[in-house]
Short mmCIF file of C-alpha atoms in Angstrom, two decimals:
data_model
loop_
_atom_site.label_atom_id
_atom_site.label_comp_id
_atom_site.label_asym_id
_atom_site.label_seq_id
_atom_site.Cartn_x
_atom_site.Cartn_y
_atom_site.Cartn_z
CA UNK I 9 81.55 61.51 244.67
CA UNK I 10 77.81 61.71 245.26
CA UNK I 11 76.23 64.44 247.34
CA UNK I 12 75.06 62.20 250.15
CA UNK I 13 77.69 59.41 250.54
CA UNK I 14 81.27 59.53 251.70
CA UNK I 15 84.21 59.20 249.37
CA UNK I 16 84.80 55.79 247.81
CA UNK I 17 88.20 54.17 247.32
CA UNK I 18 88.20 55.28 243.70
CA UNK I 19 87.26 58.84 244.80
CA UNK I 20 90.22 58.91 247.19
CA UNK I 21 92.57 57.50 244.54
CA UNK I 22 91.48 60.17 242.08
CA UNK I 23 92.06 62.93 244.63
CA UNK I 24 95.51 61.60 245.57
CA UNK I 25 96.44 61.40 241.92
CA UNK I 26 95.27 64.97 241.36
CA UNK I 27 97.56 66.32 244.09
CA UNK I 28 100.47 64.05 243.22
CA UNK I 29 100.45 61.82 246.32
CA UNK I 30 100.90 58.06 246.03
CA UNK I 31 98.99 57.14 249.20
CA UNK I 32 97.29 58.51 252.32
CA UNK I 33 100.49 57.86 254.31
CA UNK I 34 102.48 59.88 251.79
CA UNK I 35 99.90 62.65 252.00
CA UNK I 36 100.36 62.91 255.77
CA UNK I 37 104.08 62.17 255.99
CA UNK I 38 104.83 65.73 257.08
CA UNK I 39 102.88 65.05 260.28
CA UNK I 40 105.10 63.46 262.99
CA UNK I 41 104.19 59.77 263.49
CA UNK I 42 103.54 60.26 267.21
CA UNK I 43 100.76 62.71 266.35
CA UNK I 44 98.98 60.37 263.94
CA UNK I 45 96.14 58.06 265.02
CA UNK I 46 97.41 54.63 264.06
CA UNK I 47 94.04 52.90 264.16
CA UNK I 48 90.47 53.29 262.96
CA UNK I 49 88.11 55.68 264.74
CA UNK I 50 86.05 54.01 267.44
CA UNK I 51 82.71 54.37 265.75
CA UNK I 52 79.90 51.79 265.78
CA UNK I 53 78.84 50.07 262.60
CA UNK I 54 76.30 51.86 260.46
CA UNK I 55 72.58 51.21 260.92
CA UNK I 56 69.94 50.37 258.39
CA UNK I 57 67.23 52.96 257.81
CA UNK I 58 64.69 51.12 259.97
CA UNK I 59 67.24 50.62 262.75
CA UNK I 60 68.17 54.31 262.65
CA UNK I 61 64.48 55.30 262.73
CA UNK I 62 63.79 53.10 265.77
CA UNK I 63 66.88 54.41 267.55
CA UNK I 64 65.98 58.03 266.96
CA UNK I 65 62.36 57.35 267.97
CA UNK I 66 63.54 55.87 271.27
CA UNK I 67 65.68 58.96 271.91
CA UNK I 68 62.77 61.28 271.08
CA UNK I 69 60.50 59.33 273.45
CA UNK I 70 62.73 60.43 276.35
CA UNK I 71 61.55 64.02 275.83
CA UNK I 72 58.46 65.42 277.48
CA UNK I 73 56.38 67.93 275.57
CA UNK I 74 53.19 69.93 275.90
CA UNK I 75 51.18 67.19 274.17
CA UNK I 76 52.40 64.40 276.46
CA UNK I 77 51.91 66.16 279.81
CA UNK I 78 49.82 68.89 281.38
CA UNK I 79 51.70 72.10 280.72
CA UNK I 80 51.39 75.10 283.02
CA UNK I 81 54.62 76.64 281.75
CA UNK I 82 54.63 80.15 280.36
CA UNK I 83 57.23 82.84 281.01
CA UNK I 84 57.01 84.15 277.46
CA UNK I 85 56.00 81.04 275.47
CA UNK I 86 52.52 79.56 275.80
CA UNK I 87 50.72 76.35 274.91
CA UNK I 88 47.78 77.90 273.06
CA UNK I 89 45.83 75.84 270.58
CA UNK I 90 47.11 76.25 267.04
CA UNK I 91 44.29 75.57 264.58
CA UNK I 92 44.94 73.29 261.60
CA UNK I 93 44.33 76.15 259.20
CA UNK I 94 47.57 77.82 260.30
CA UNK I 95 49.70 74.92 259.08
CA UNK I 96 47.52 74.39 256.02
CA UNK I 97 48.05 77.92 254.71
CA UNK I 98 51.61 78.41 255.96
CA UNK I 99 52.61 75.20 254.17
CA UNK I 100 51.47 76.40 250.75
CA UNK I 101 54.54 76.55 248.57
CA UNK I 102 54.09 80.20 247.63
CA UNK I 103 54.46 81.11 251.31
CA UNK I 104 56.76 78.35 252.51
CA UNK I 105 59.52 78.48 249.93
CA UNK I 106 60.37 82.16 249.23
CA UNK I 107 63.57 83.56 250.61
CA UNK I 108 63.29 86.56 252.92
CA UNK I 109 60.74 88.71 251.11
CA UNK I 110 62.48 92.02 250.74
CA UNK I 111 63.50 91.85 247.13
CA UNK I 112 61.62 93.91 244.55
CA UNK I 113 60.15 90.72 243.11
CA UNK I 114 58.21 89.84 246.29
CA UNK I 115 54.77 88.62 245.25
CA UNK I 116 51.50 90.49 245.65
CA UNK I 117 50.32 87.66 247.93
CA UNK I 118 53.31 88.09 250.19
CA UNK I 119 52.85 91.84 250.31
CA UNK I 120 49.15 91.51 251.07
CA UNK I 121 49.93 89.12 253.94
CA UNK I 122 52.36 91.70 255.36
CA UNK I 123 49.78 94.46 254.96
CA UNK I 124 47.05 92.46 256.70
CA UNK I 125 49.46 91.56 259.51
CA UNK I 126 50.47 95.20 259.99
CA UNK I 127 46.81 96.24 260.04
CA UNK I 128 46.01 93.69 262.75
CA UNK I 129 48.97 94.76 264.89
CA UNK I 130 47.99 98.41 264.56
CA UNK I 131 44.44 97.62 265.68
CA UNK I 132 45.67 95.52 268.61
CA UNK I 133 48.20 98.05 269.90
CA UNK I 134 46.24 101.23 269.13
CA UNK I 135 49.17 102.70 267.21
CA UNK I 136 48.94 103.85 263.58
CA UNK I 137 51.90 102.09 261.95
CA UNK I 138 53.37 98.59 262.31
CA UNK I 139 56.15 96.79 260.51
CA UNK I 140 56.12 93.36 258.87
CA UNK I 141 57.61 91.63 261.96
CA UNK I 142 61.01 91.18 263.55
CA UNK I 143 62.98 88.21 264.87
CA UNK I 144 61.24 87.92 268.24
CA UNK I 145 60.19 89.84 271.34
CA UNK I 146 63.55 90.54 273.03
CA UNK I 147 65.27 91.99 269.96
CA UNK I 148 62.15 94.11 269.39
CA UNK I 149 62.77 95.72 272.80
CA UNK I 150 66.34 96.53 271.78
CA UNK I 151 65.04 97.96 268.49
CA UNK I 152 62.68 100.25 270.36
CA UNK I 153 65.57 101.54 272.49
CA UNK I 154 67.60 102.24 269.37
CA UNK I 155 64.66 104.09 267.82
CA UNK I 156 64.32 106.19 270.98
CA UNK I 157 68.00 107.11 271.00
CA UNK I 158 67.67 108.39 267.44
CA UNK I 159 64.45 110.24 268.14
CA UNK I 160 65.81 112.01 271.23
CA UNK I 161 69.17 113.08 269.87
CA UNK I 162 71.92 113.31 272.46
CA UNK I 163 70.15 111.30 275.17
CA UNK I 164 71.86 108.08 276.23
CA UNK I 165 69.83 106.58 279.09
CA UNK I 166 67.29 103.76 278.79
CA UNK I 167 65.12 103.14 281.86
CA UNK I 168 63.55 99.69 281.98
CA UNK I 169 61.33 97.97 284.51
CA UNK I 170 62.50 94.78 286.19
CA UNK I 171 59.09 93.44 285.23
CA UNK I 172 60.17 93.25 281.58
CA UNK I 173 61.05 89.72 280.46
CA UNK I 174 64.59 88.86 281.62
CA UNK I 175 65.60 87.82 278.09
CA UNK I 176 64.53 91.22 276.79
CA UNK I 177 66.54 93.00 279.48
CA UNK I 178 69.57 90.84 278.70
CA UNK I 179 69.23 91.50 274.98
CA UNK I 180 68.86 95.22 275.60
CA UNK I 181 71.98 95.15 277.78
CA UNK I 182 73.99 93.50 275.00
CA UNK I 183 72.73 95.91 272.34
CA UNK I 184 73.24 98.93 274.60
CA UNK I 185 76.98 98.35 274.64
CA UNK I 186 76.96 98.87 270.90
CA UNK I 187 74.59 101.81 271.19
CA UNK I 188 76.82 103.44 273.79
CA UNK I 189 73.77 103.72 276.02
CA UNK I 190 73.29 103.37 279.76
CA UNK I 191 70.56 100.98 280.95
CA UNK I 192 68.95 101.70 284.33
CA UNK I 193 66.74 99.03 285.84
CA UNK I 194 63.78 99.91 288.07
CA UNK I 195 62.61 97.36 290.62
CA UNK I 196 59.19 95.96 291.47
CA UNK I 197 57.00 96.71 294.45
CA UNK I 198 54.05 94.48 295.23
CA UNK I 199 54.50 92.67 291.94
CA UNK I 200 54.35 95.77 289.73
CA UNK I 201 56.84 98.43 288.67
CA UNK I 202 57.78 100.76 291.52
CA UNK I 203 56.39 104.08 290.26
CA UNK I 204 58.37 106.18 292.74
CA UNK I 205 61.62 104.49 291.76
CA UNK I 206 60.75 104.93 288.09
CA UNK I 207 60.10 108.63 288.63
CA UNK I 208 63.48 108.97 290.38
CA UNK I 209 65.30 107.14 287.56
CA UNK I 210 63.92 109.24 284.69
CA UNK I 211 65.67 112.51 283.90
CA UNK I 212 66.47 114.79 280.98
CA UNK I 213 69.02 112.29 279.64
CA UNK I 214 66.42 109.51 279.38
CA UNK I 215 65.61 108.46 275.81
CA UNK I 216 63.11 105.70 276.59
CA UNK I 217 61.11 104.22 279.45
CA UNK I 218 60.32 100.56 278.82
CA UNK I 219 57.71 98.56 280.73
CA UNK I 220 55.89 95.29 280.09
CA UNK I 221 52.18 94.57 280.42
CA UNK I 222 51.33 92.15 281.91
CA UNK I 223 54.79 91.99 283.40
CA UNK I 224 56.90 88.87 283.84
CA UNK I 225 55.14 88.07 287.13
CA UNK I 226 51.79 88.17 285.32
CA UNK I 227 50.70 91.41 286.99
CA UNK I 228 48.80 94.02 285.01
CA UNK I 229 50.69 97.30 285.13
CA UNK I 230 49.12 100.75 285.31
CA UNK I 231 50.33 101.96 281.92
CA UNK I 232 48.73 105.38 282.32
CA UNK I 233 50.63 106.10 285.53
CA UNK I 234 53.92 104.56 284.37
CA UNK I 235 53.87 106.70 281.23
CA UNK I 236 53.83 109.94 283.20
CA UNK I 237 57.52 110.36 284.11
CA UNK I 238 58.68 109.59 280.58
CA UNK I 239 56.26 112.06 278.99
CA UNK I 240 57.24 114.81 281.44
CA UNK I 241 60.94 114.26 280.70
CA UNK I 242 60.48 114.19 276.92
CA UNK I 243 61.41 110.50 276.64
CA UNK I 244 59.62 107.88 274.55
CA UNK I 245 57.35 105.46 276.38
CA UNK I 246 57.67 101.87 275.18
CA UNK I 247 55.33 99.01 276.16
CA UNK I 248 56.17 95.34 275.63
CA UNK I 249 52.79 93.64 275.50
CA UNK I 250 51.35 90.15 275.38
CA UNK I 251 49.19 90.10 272.22
CA UNK I 252 46.60 87.79 273.76
CA UNK I 253 46.11 90.19 276.68
CA UNK I 254 45.20 92.94 274.22
CA UNK I 255 41.92 91.11 273.65
CA UNK I 256 40.69 92.58 276.94
CA UNK I 257 43.20 95.21 278.10
CA UNK I 258 43.46 98.83 277.01
CA UNK I 259 45.98 99.04 274.14
CA UNK I 260 49.17 101.00 274.84
CA UNK I 261 48.44 103.47 272.04
CA UNK I 262 45.36 104.62 273.94
CA UNK I 263 47.57 105.13 277.01
CA UNK I 264 49.76 107.54 275.06
CA UNK I 265 52.66 105.18 274.43
CA UNK I 266 54.98 105.90 271.52
CA UNK I 267 55.98 102.30 270.77
CA UNK I 268 54.35 98.92 271.43
CA UNK I 269 56.00 95.62 270.68
CA UNK I 270 56.02 92.04 271.76
CA UNK I 271 56.48 88.35 271.16
CA UNK I 272 54.12 86.85 268.59
CA UNK I 273 54.40 83.14 269.47
CA UNK I 274 51.05 83.06 271.33
CA UNK I 275 49.31 83.94 268.04
CA UNK I 276 49.04 80.46 266.57
CA UNK I 277 52.61 79.33 267.19
CA UNK I 278 53.23 76.02 268.92
CA UNK I 279 55.90 75.32 271.52
CA UNK I 280 58.06 73.35 269.09
CA UNK I 281 61.66 73.78 270.24
CA UNK I 282 60.81 77.02 272.02
CA UNK I 283 58.13 78.13 269.61
CA UNK I 284 58.00 79.43 266.04
CA UNK I 285 58.62 83.00 267.02
CA UNK I 286 58.29 86.47 265.60
CA UNK I 287 58.37 89.97 266.99
CA UNK I 288 55.78 92.63 266.28
CA UNK I 289 56.46 96.36 266.41
CA UNK I 290 54.09 99.35 266.20
CA UNK I 291 54.71 103.03 266.73
CA UNK I 292 53.39 106.52 266.36
CA UNK I 293 53.47 107.69 262.74
CA UNK I 294 56.17 110.30 263.39
CA UNK I 295 58.60 107.43 264.05
CA UNK I 296 57.84 105.53 260.86
CA UNK I 297 61.18 106.28 259.21
CA UNK I 298 63.09 105.14 262.28
CA UNK I 299 61.27 101.82 262.57
CA UNK I 300 63.24 98.64 261.93
CA UNK I 301 62.34 96.15 259.23
CA UNK I 302 59.98 96.75 256.35
CA UNK I 303 56.51 98.13 255.82
CA UNK I 304 54.07 97.07 253.10
CA UNK I 305 51.61 99.63 251.80
CA UNK I 306 48.38 99.61 249.83
CA UNK I 307 48.13 101.48 246.53
CA UNK I 308 46.33 101.63 243.16
CA UNK I 309 47.85 100.98 239.75
CA UNK I 310 47.30 103.20 236.70
CA UNK I 311 44.04 101.36 236.00
CA UNK I 312 42.78 101.90 239.53
CA UNK I 313 43.25 98.30 240.63
CA UNK I 314 44.15 97.64 244.27
CA UNK I 315 47.71 96.52 244.82
CA UNK I 316 50.45 96.32 247.46
CA UNK I 317 54.00 97.63 247.53
CA UNK I 318 57.01 97.46 249.78
CA UNK I 319 56.72 101.06 250.94
CA UNK I 320 59.59 101.40 253.42
CA UNK I 321 62.63 99.32 254.25
CA UNK I 322 65.11 101.57 255.99
CA UNK I 323 67.94 99.09 256.02
CA UNK I 324 71.62 99.59 255.53
CA UNK I 325 71.80 97.72 252.21
CA UNK I 326 69.43 100.13 250.47
CA UNK I 327 70.51 103.48 251.87
CA UNK I 328 73.74 105.02 253.04
CA UNK I 329 74.98 103.13 256.07
CA UNK I 330 75.19 106.26 258.20
CA UNK I 331 71.52 106.91 257.42
CA UNK I 332 70.34 103.43 258.37
CA UNK I 333 68.05 103.39 261.38
CA UNK I 334 68.67 99.79 262.37
CA UNK I 335 70.58 96.74 261.30
CA UNK I 336 67.66 94.34 261.62
CA UNK I 337 66.60 93.56 258.09
CA UNK I 338 65.01 90.14 258.28
CA UNK I 339 61.33 89.65 259.04
CA UNK I 340 59.91 86.40 260.33
CA UNK I 341 57.40 86.63 257.53
CA UNK I 342 56.19 83.02 257.58
CA UNK I 343 55.57 83.04 261.33
CA UNK I 344 53.92 86.45 261.13
CA UNK I 345 51.68 84.99 258.43
CA UNK I 346 50.70 82.31 260.97
CA UNK I 347 49.84 85.12 263.38
CA UNK I 348 47.43 86.83 261.01
CA UNK I 349 45.87 83.48 260.03
CA UNK I 350 45.29 82.75 263.72
CA UNK I 351 43.72 86.15 264.37
CA UNK I 352 41.51 85.79 261.29
CA UNK I 353 40.42 82.33 262.45
CA UNK I 354 39.42 83.69 265.85
CA UNK I 355 37.82 86.89 264.62
CA UNK I 356 37.23 89.91 266.85
CA UNK I 357 34.52 88.22 268.89
CA UNK I 358 36.45 84.97 269.31
CA UNK I 359 39.59 86.88 270.31
CA UNK I 360 37.72 88.71 273.07
CA UNK I 361 36.04 85.51 274.24
CA UNK I 362 39.46 83.87 274.48
CA UNK I 363 40.72 86.63 276.76
CA UNK I 364 37.64 86.44 278.96
CA UNK I 365 37.96 82.65 279.22
CA UNK I 366 41.59 82.96 280.30
CA UNK I 367 40.71 85.47 283.02
CA UNK I 368 38.02 83.16 284.45
CA UNK I 369 40.19 80.06 284.44
CA UNK I 370 43.18 81.91 285.86
CA UNK I 371 41.03 83.27 288.69
CA UNK I 372 39.85 79.73 289.44
CA UNK I 373 43.43 78.41 289.38
CA UNK I 374 44.65 81.14 291.76
CA UNK I 375 41.85 80.36 294.16
CA UNK I 376 42.31 76.60 293.88
CA UNK I 377 46.07 76.59 294.39
CA UNK I 378 46.22 79.13 297.21
CA UNK I 379 43.75 77.00 299.19
CA UNK I 380 46.67 74.63 299.76
CA UNK I 381 48.64 75.11 302.97
CA UNK I 382 52.01 76.71 302.20
CA UNK I 383 50.92 78.25 298.90
CA UNK I 384 50.26 82.00 298.70
CA UNK I 385 50.01 84.68 296.06
CA UNK I 386 53.31 86.44 295.41
CA UNK I 387 51.26 89.53 294.58
CA UNK I 388 47.58 90.37 294.47
CA UNK I 389 47.65 92.54 291.33
CA UNK I 390 45.11 91.68 288.59
CA UNK I 391 46.28 89.09 286.05
CA UNK I 392 45.12 87.71 282.71
CA UNK I 393 46.43 84.17 282.30
CA UNK I 394 49.64 83.94 284.33
CA UNK I 395 50.28 84.45 288.02
CA UNK I 396 53.06 84.14 290.56
CA UNK I 397 52.91 82.15 293.79
CA UNK I 398 55.16 81.59 296.76
CA UNK I 399 55.46 77.96 297.76
CA UNK I 400 56.78 76.87 301.13
CA UNK I 401 58.70 73.83 299.88
CA UNK I 402 61.31 72.70 302.46
CA UNK I 403 63.62 71.28 299.80
CA UNK I 404 63.08 74.08 297.30
CA UNK I 405 60.84 74.76 294.32
CA UNK I 406 62.91 72.80 291.75
CA UNK I 407 62.69 69.60 293.83
CA UNK I 408 58.97 70.19 294.28
CA UNK I 409 58.51 70.53 290.53
CA UNK I 410 60.42 67.28 289.99
CA UNK I 411 57.95 65.43 292.24
CA UNK I 412 54.97 66.94 290.42
CA UNK I 413 56.56 65.99 287.10
CA UNK I 414 56.20 62.35 288.15
CA UNK I 415 52.44 62.89 287.69
CA UNK I 416 52.98 64.08 284.12
CA UNK I 417 52.55 67.75 285.00
CA UNK I 418 54.83 70.67 284.19
CA UNK I 419 53.59 72.79 287.08
CA UNK I 420 55.29 76.08 286.30
CA UNK I 421 58.45 78.10 286.05
CA UNK I 422 60.70 78.58 289.12
CA UNK I 423 61.17 82.32 289.45
CA UNK I 424 64.52 82.04 291.24
CA UNK I 425 66.14 81.25 287.90
CA UNK I 426 65.75 84.89 286.90
CA UNK I 427 64.76 86.60 290.17
CA UNK I 428 66.95 85.49 293.11
CA UNK I 429 64.80 87.63 295.41
CA UNK I 430 61.89 85.25 294.76
CA UNK I 431 63.62 82.04 295.84
CA UNK I 432 60.28 80.39 296.67
CA UNK I 433 58.48 81.87 293.67
CA UNK I 434 56.59 79.83 291.09
CA UNK I 435 55.09 81.25 287.88
CA UNK I 436 52.00 79.38 286.64
CA UNK I 437 50.43 79.97 283.22
CA UNK I 438 47.17 78.80 281.71
CA UNK I 439 45.85 78.65 278.21
CA UNK I 440 42.46 77.62 276.86
CA UNK I 441 43.88 74.07 276.61
CA UNK I 442 43.91 73.74 280.42
CA UNK I 443 40.46 72.81 281.72
CA UNK I 444 39.12 73.13 285.26
CA UNK I 445 39.73 69.39 285.62
CA UNK I 446 43.37 69.95 284.66
CA UNK I 447 43.66 72.70 287.26
CA UNK I 448 42.16 70.37 289.88
CA UNK I 449 44.69 67.72 288.92
CA UNK I 450 47.52 70.23 289.33
CA UNK I 451 46.16 71.23 292.74
CA UNK I 452 46.00 67.63 293.93
CA UNK I 453 49.51 66.91 292.68
CA UNK I 454 50.91 70.08 294.26
CA UNK I 455 49.31 69.28 297.59
CA UNK I 456 50.60 65.72 297.48
CA UNK I 457 54.10 66.93 296.61
CA UNK I 458 54.02 69.38 299.53
CA UNK I 459 52.27 67.42 302.23
CA UNK I 460 52.29 63.77 301.22
CA UNK I 461 49.69 61.36 299.94
CA UNK I 462 47.71 60.98 303.18
CA UNK I 463 46.41 64.55 303.21
CA UNK I 464 45.79 64.40 299.49
CA UNK I 465 43.72 61.27 299.86
CA UNK I 466 41.65 62.94 302.54
CA UNK I 467 41.02 65.94 300.26
CA UNK I 468 40.05 63.68 297.35
CA UNK I 469 37.62 61.79 299.55
CA UNK I 470 36.08 65.08 300.65
CA UNK I 471 35.67 66.15 297.04
CA UNK I 472 34.08 62.86 296.08
CA UNK I 473 31.74 63.19 299.06
CA UNK I 474 30.75 66.70 298.08
#
């Protein structure tokens, strides 16, 4: 029998002979006749390669993607431009083919890539040590909670803002059952974490206070103020951060946070099937031995030549299980490599310019969209590239988005999916790929979907006239 084709008649005869059965019927005679299928399966005839290709292409054409329509979706995954150099280097066989690089034989090139990645994450977050990546953002939040429980022995409460990504809160909730920890959620007020409610929730049993900046509604949180209750209670402060926002925002390490983490997809990852993802994780040096994953270090050999080593990998397979600090042992090394390639391509100046560009275009989009009757800001907190609106759509936001989709526009994410209290909420995200003309097109389509084509035509005529 070949590896890629089904069994032939001679294959089946050989197998029957080997087990001492004269026929297929004899093989199955112990099965009652009424339970047997006395006919062939209802399957269509096989297709030639070209026919199969055309069929699959027609199925794929039914999908919409960020390259075939204007995408204003965000909510954790973003349509940033991924430069060709990311694929070009990631696709090199020495990076593409190795199995998870934790074995002693991991190459110097792989170790150097980890080291450069860790260095970049440390500089972005303002914290001294970073690991070589995790699965993705949500599990990184759970890892931070586990680290905090170990660092504050005996404490069992995790306080988390409702502004943290819903997937992260769900993941934390699932992990917390295993941790034996209590998760307390603090609500939002005016689009940002309710500081008074946070202060009330934190006590001497709190191991960690977790917030996100910008939060899920796009609002920039006051990290300095939110870190106060946790510090006073002896808990660890944890910030989930958008790496792109760190181009212009104060890093959490400079706000006194113990741990910073996040989702790395915006750093050169496309939106393919949800995005090639990885999590990043940085912490104060005193927590280095409780950090999940692995850490590459720089060293010198006996001849003084620069080299790299796998310095720490506190995983259960290498130390006594009861001493293990976390069960996450797999890095998303290839995707993290894409992240450091992307950052190197941008450079420090380009990275800052990207952040400034996003702020300008997002401000224009907020102004442009809220000029439409029935559209208002859900909150007026500062934002970087994502913002929340309320939309007075009589038949609901999902139906409104369906009408806008007819214009080839993915207008945003309906907040009611995760936040029932924002039934009329719409989350809109921008990247550098969305021009002012694209924003204008979204505004026209939104107005038409809300108020009909007559008013839209009048507005277009006014714009042409101006």
